[in-house]
Structures are given as C-alpha cells and as structure tokens.
mmCIF file of C-alpha atoms in Angstrom:
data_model
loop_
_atom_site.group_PDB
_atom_site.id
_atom_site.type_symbol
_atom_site.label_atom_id
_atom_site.label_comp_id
_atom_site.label_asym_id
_atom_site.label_seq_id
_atom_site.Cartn_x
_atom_site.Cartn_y
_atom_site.Cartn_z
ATOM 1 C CA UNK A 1 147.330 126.332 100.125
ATOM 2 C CA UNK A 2 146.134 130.049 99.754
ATOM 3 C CA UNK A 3 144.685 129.389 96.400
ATOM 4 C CA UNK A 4 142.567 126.453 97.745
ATOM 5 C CA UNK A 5 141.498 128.295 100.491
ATOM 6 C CA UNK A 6 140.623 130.916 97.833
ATOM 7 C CA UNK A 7 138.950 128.756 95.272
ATOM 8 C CA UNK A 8 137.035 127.018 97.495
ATOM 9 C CA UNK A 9 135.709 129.728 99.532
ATOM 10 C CA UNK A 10 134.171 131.354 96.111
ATOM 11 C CA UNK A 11 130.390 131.286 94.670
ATOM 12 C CA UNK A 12 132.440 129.992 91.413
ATOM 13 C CA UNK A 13 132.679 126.094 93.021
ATOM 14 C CA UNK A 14 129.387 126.989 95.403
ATOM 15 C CA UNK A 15 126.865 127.608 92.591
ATOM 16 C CA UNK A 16 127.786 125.079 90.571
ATOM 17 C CA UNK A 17 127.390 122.473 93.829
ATOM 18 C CA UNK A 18 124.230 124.012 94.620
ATOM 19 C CA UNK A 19 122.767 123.259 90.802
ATOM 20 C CA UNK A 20 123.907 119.757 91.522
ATOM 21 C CA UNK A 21 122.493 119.389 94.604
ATOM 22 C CA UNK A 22 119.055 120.506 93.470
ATOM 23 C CA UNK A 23 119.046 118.376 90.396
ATOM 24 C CA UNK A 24 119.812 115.564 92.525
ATOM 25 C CA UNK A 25 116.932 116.095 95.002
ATOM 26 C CA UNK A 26 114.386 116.862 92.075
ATOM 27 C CA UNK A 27 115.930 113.237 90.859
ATOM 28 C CA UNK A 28 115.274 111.776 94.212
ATOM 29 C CA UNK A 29 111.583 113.477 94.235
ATOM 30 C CA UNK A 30 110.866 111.361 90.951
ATOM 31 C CA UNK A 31 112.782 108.139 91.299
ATOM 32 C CA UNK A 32 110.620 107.887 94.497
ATOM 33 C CA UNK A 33 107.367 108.859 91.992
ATOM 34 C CA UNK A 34 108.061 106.396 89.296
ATOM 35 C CA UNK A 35 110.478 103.708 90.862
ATOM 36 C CA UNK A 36 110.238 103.537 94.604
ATOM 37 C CA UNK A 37 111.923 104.906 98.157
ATOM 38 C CA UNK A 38 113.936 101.920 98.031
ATOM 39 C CA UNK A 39 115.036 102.736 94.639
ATOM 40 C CA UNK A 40 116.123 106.764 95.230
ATOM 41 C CA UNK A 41 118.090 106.042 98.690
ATOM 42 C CA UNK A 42 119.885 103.339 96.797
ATOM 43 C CA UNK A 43 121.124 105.487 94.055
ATOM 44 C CA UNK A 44 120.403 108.995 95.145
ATOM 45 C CA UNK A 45 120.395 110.050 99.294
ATOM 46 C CA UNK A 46 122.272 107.109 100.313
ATOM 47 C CA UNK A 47 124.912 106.512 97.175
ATOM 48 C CA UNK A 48 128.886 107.988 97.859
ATOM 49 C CA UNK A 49 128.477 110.592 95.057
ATOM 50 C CA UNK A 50 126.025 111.841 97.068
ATOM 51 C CA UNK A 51 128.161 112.256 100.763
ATOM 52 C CA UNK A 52 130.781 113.383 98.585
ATOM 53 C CA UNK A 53 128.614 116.276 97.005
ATOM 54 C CA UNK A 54 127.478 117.618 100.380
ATOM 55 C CA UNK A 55 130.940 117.634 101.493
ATOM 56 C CA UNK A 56 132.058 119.551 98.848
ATOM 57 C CA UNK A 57 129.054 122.285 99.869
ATOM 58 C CA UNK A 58 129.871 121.571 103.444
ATOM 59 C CA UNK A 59 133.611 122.529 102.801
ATOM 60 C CA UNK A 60 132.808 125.422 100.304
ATOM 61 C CA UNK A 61 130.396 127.045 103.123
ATOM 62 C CA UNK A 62 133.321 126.412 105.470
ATOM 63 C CA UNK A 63 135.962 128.353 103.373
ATOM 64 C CA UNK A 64 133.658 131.017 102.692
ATOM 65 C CA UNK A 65 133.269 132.009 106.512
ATOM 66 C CA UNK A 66 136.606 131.270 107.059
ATOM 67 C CA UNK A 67 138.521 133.877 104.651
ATOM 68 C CA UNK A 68 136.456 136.108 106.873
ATOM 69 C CA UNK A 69 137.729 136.227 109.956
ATOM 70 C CA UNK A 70 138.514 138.094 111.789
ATOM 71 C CA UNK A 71 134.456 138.708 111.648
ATOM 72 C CA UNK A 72 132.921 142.735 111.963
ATOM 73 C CA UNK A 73 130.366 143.189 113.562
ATOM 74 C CA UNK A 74 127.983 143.382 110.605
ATOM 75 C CA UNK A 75 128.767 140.221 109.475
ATOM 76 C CA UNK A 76 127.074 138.364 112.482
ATOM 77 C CA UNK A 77 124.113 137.235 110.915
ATOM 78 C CA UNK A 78 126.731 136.220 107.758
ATOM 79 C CA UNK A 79 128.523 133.688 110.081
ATOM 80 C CA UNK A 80 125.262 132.445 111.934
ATOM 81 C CA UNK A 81 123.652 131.716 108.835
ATOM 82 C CA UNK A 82 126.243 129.906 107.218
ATOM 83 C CA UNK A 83 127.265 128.331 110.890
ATOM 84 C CA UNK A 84 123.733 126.607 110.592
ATOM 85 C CA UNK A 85 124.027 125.598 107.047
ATOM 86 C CA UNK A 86 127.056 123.470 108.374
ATOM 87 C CA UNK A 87 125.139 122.071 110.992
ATOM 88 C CA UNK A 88 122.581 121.071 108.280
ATOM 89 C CA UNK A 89 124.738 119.133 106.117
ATOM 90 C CA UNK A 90 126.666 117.618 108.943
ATOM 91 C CA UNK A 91 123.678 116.258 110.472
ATOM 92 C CA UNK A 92 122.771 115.377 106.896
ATOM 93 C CA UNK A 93 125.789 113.327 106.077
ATOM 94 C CA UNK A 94 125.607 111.746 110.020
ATOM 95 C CA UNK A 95 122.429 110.560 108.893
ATOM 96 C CA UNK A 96 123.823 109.247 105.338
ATOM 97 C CA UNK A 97 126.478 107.281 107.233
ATOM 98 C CA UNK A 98 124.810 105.703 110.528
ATOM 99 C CA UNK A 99 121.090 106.243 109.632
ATOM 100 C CA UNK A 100 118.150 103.583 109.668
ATOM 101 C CA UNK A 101 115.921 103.514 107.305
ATOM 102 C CA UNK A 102 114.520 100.259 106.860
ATOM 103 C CA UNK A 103 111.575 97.517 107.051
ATOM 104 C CA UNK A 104 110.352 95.184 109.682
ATOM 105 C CA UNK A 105 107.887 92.085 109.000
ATOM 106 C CA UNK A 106 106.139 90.739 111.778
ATOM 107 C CA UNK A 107 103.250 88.171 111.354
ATOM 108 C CA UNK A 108 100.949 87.984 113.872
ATOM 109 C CA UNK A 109 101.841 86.428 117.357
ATOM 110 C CA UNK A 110 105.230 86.653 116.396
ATOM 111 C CA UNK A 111 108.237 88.756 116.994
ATOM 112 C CA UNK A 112 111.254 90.446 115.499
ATOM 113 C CA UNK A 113 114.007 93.181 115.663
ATOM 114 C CA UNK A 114 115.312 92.133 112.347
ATOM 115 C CA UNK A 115 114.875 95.959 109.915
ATOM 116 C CA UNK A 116 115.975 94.795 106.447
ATOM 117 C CA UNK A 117 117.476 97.886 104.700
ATOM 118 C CA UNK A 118 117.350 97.798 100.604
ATOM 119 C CA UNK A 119 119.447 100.479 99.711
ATOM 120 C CA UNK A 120 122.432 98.337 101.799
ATOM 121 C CA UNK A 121 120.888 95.357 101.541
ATOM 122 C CA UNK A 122 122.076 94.140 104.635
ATOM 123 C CA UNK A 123 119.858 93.928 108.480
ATOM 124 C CA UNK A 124 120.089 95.899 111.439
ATOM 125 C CA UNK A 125 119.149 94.552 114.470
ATOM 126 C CA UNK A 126 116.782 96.209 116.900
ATOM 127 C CA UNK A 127 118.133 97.155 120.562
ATOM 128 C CA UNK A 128 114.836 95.610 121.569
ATOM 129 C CA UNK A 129 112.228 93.024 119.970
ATOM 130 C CA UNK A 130 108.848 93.973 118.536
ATOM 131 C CA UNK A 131 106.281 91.682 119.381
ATOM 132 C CA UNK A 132 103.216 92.312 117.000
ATOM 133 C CA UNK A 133 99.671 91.255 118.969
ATOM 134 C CA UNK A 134 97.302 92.163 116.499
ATOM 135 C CA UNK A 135 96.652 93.878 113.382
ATOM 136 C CA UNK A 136 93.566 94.933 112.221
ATOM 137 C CA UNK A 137 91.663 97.049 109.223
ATOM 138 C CA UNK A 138 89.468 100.139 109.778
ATOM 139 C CA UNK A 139 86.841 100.316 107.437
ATOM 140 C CA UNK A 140 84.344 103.308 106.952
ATOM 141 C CA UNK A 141 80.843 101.858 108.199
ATOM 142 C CA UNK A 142 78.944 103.308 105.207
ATOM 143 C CA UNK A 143 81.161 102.573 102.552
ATOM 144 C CA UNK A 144 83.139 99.838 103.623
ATOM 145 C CA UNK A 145 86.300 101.659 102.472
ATOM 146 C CA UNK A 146 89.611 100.905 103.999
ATOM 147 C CA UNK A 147 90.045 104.222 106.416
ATOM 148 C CA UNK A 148 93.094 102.846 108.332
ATOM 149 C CA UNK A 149 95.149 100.106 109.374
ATOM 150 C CA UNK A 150 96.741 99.370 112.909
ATOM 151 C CA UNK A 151 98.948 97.108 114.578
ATOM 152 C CA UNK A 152 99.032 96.489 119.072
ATOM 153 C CA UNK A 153 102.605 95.698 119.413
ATOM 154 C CA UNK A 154 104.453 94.725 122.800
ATOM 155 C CA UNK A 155 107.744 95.990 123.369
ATOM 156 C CA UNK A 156 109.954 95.214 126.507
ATOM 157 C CA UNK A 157 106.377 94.468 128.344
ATOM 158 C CA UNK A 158 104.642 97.434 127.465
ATOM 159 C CA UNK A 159 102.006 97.599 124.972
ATOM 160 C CA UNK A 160 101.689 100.353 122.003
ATOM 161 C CA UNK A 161 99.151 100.685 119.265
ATOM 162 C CA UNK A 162 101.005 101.682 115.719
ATOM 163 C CA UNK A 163 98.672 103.142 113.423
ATOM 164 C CA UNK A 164 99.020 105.104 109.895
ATOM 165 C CA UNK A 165 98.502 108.027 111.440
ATOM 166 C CA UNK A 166 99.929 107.700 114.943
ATOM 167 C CA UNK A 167 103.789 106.144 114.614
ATOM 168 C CA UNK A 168 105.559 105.200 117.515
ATOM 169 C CA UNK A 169 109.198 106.628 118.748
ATOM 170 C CA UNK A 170 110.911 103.958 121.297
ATOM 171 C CA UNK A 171 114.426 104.159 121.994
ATOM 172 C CA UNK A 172 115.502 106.854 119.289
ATOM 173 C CA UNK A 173 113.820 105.061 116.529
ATOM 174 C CA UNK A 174 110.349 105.863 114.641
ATOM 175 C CA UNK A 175 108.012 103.016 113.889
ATOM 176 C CA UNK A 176 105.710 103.904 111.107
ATOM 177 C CA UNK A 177 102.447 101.381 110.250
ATOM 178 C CA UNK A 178 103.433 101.830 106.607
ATOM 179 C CA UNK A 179 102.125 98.248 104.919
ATOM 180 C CA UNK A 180 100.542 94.690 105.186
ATOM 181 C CA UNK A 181 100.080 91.189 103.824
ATOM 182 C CA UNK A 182 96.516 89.575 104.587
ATOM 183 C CA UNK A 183 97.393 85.588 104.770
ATOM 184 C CA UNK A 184 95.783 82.360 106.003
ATOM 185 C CA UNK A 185 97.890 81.645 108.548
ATOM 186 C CA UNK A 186 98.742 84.935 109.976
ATOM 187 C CA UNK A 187 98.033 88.444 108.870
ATOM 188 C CA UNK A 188 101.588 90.376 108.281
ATOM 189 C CA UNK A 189 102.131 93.938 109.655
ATOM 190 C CA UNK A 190 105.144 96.217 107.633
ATOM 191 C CA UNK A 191 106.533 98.697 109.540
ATOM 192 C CA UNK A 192 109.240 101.697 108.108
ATOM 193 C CA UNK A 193 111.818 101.492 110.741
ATOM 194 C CA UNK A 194 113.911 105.260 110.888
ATOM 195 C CA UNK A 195 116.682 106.157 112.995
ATOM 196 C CA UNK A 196 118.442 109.835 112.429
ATOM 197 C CA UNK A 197 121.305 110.422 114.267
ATOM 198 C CA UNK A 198 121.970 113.870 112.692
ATOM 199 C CA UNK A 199 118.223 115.052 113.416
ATOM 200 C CA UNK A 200 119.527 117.371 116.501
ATOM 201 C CA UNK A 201 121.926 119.219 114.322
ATOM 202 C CA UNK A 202 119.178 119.677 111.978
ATOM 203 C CA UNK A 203 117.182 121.185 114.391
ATOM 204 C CA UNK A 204 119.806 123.705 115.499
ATOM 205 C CA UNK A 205 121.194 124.300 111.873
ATOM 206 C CA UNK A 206 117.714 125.312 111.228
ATOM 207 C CA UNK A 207 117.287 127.580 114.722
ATOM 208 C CA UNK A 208 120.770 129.390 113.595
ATOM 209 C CA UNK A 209 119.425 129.599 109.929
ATOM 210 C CA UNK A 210 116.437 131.577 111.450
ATOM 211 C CA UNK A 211 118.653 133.973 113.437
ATOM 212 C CA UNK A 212 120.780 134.641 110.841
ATOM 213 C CA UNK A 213 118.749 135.814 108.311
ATOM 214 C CA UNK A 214 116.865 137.956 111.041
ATOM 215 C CA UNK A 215 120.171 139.694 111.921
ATOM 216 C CA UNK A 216 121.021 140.135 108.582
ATOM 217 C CA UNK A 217 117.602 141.607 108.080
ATOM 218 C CA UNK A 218 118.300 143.998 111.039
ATOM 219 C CA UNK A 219 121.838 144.896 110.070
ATOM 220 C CA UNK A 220 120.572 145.718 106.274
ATOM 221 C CA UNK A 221 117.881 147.761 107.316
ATOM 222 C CA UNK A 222 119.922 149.741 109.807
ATOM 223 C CA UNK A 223 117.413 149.053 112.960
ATOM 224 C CA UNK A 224 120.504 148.140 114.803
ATOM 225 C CA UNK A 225 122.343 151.511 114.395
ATOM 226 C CA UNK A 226 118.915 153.314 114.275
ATOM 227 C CA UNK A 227 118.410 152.087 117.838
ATOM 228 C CA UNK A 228 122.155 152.437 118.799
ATOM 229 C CA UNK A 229 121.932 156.256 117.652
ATOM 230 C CA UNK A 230 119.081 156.662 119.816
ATOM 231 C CA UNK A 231 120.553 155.597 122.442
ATOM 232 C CA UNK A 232 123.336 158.316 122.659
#
C-alpha cells in the first residue's frame, strides 16, 4: 500500500498524465476543426479512456496532498491549489457522466423536449416542452447579408426569444439558437441543448485555484513573515 501511495503521489505518473491530457485536448481542438463537435465528444471528451485519464490525474493530485499531511503552515496555498484542481476534474468527470449536450428540432408551430445526443446516440427528454412560435432571419438592410437568426419559443406559458447571440437558461439547462432548415411546410429551428452538472465545482475549483497561487505567491515572497515581523 505504501508504495502506491508513493508512486502515485509522484510528478513521475503526474507528468506523464498531464502530456496525455494536453494531447488529448489539442486532439479534441482539431477533430472539432476538421470533423465536427459531434465527432470529438464521441471519441475524445465523452469516450471512457477519457474519464479514466482524469481519474488517474484526479487520484495523482490526491496522493500528492495527501503524503503531506500533516500540512505546515507554508504549504497552505500548496493544498488550496491542488484542493481546487480536484474540484476541477470532479466537476469535469460529473459532467462526462450525467451531462447534456445535445440537439433539439422543432419546426414551426410545433413542439418538443426530445434532445438527441450523437456522441450516445440515444434521447434525453426535457423536464419541460419547447414550443417553437416563430423563427425568423435578420438580414443587414444594405447588404442583405444574413446578420442573425432567432427563434420566439413558449415554454410552460411563458414566452422567450432564442437568438445566436442571446441563449436562454430554463431549468438548469442552456438553449443555444445554434442552426436551421428553411422548408415549405415549416421552417426548422436547431437548438444545442447543454446541461453541466459539475459547472459549480468548476466555479469553486477555479476560486480555490486563484487563492492558492496568491498564497503561494505571498508565502514565496515572504510578505507574510515580513508583516508578521512587523508586527512584534
């Protein structure tokens, strides 16, 4: 047990994680480029490999603040930085396992809560229906160029207006105006349907990341025993 704690508490199984993890992202970044969104969460963000990976960091971070304790006082900033880390990649992987990230095709006068997801291929259902009321095109006056797109959408009675540039959060989820299909007998608005339930722990992880580093900064530079010192 003590050389598991050991091995996986050292930069010698972190680094070589961390190389992974950033080859895997710059993969994502061009799969997305050259293939599609659909296409990187199926094989990349969303794949096993890929939980398992940020486990493995998750773990290693763990181990490394672990074989610490009990912590000194310097090392503050040490554990609060690496605290938030955890609380990055555990809100990461919450998102990985019970996220939405998804579609939803509504032509209009008609309603759905139906979000096809393509990297599961399977559909979650909506705790609420979409209605979509009209879509419409916003064209430049002078040009005629296509400036934006929109969609008025009714959603347990109340009317919202979903635009590219102004997405809609109801009940947890985002609604994002992201496509359309122009037909005969009904125009077709797409919407990107995202749900992360790991987006709080992000936030914090990130807050702590911010503190740590700052007490670190403090602790290296010696304001804290400068102003300690000063004090007696």
């Amino acid at each position: 047990m003590k050389r598991f704690i050991k091995y996986t508490s050292t930069l010698a199984l972190g680094l070589p994680l961390m190389i992974l993890l950033t080859l895997a992202m710059i993969s994502g970044t061009l799969l997305e480029s050259y293939k599609s969104a659909e296409y990187a969460q199926t094989y990349i963000y969303y794949h096993p490999w890929f939980t398992v990976l940020n486990g493995l960091i998750a773990l290693n971070i763990l181990m490394a603040t672990y074989v610490r304790f009990p912590f000194k006082k310097h090392q503050t900033g040490f554990v609060i930085t690496h605290s938030g880390l955890l609380l990055l990649f555990a809100g990461a992987i919450a998102n990985q396992l019970n996220g939405i990230d998804g579609s939803l095709m509504i032509r209009e006068g008609g309603k759905s809560n139906a979000v096809y997801q393509s990297h599961t291929d399977k559909t979650f259902v909506l705790p609420y229906v979409v209605e979509l009321n009209s879509f419409k095109l916003n064209h430049e006056k002078a040009s005629g160029a296509l400036m934006d797109y929109e969609s008025e959408v009714t959603i347990d009675g109340k009317k919202f207006l979903i635009s590219m540039n102004e997405p809609l959060n109801y009940g947890g989820f985002n609604l994002y105006q992201s496509s359309y299909q122009l037909e005969s007998q009904g125009n077709i608005s797409i919407f990107s349907v995202a749900y992360d339930p790991g987006r709080s722990l992000k936030y914090l992880g990130s807050l702590c990341l911010f503190l740590g580093m700052m007490i670190m900064y403090y602790f290296k530079t010696g304001i804290f025993a400068k102003s300690g010192s000063a004090e007696h």
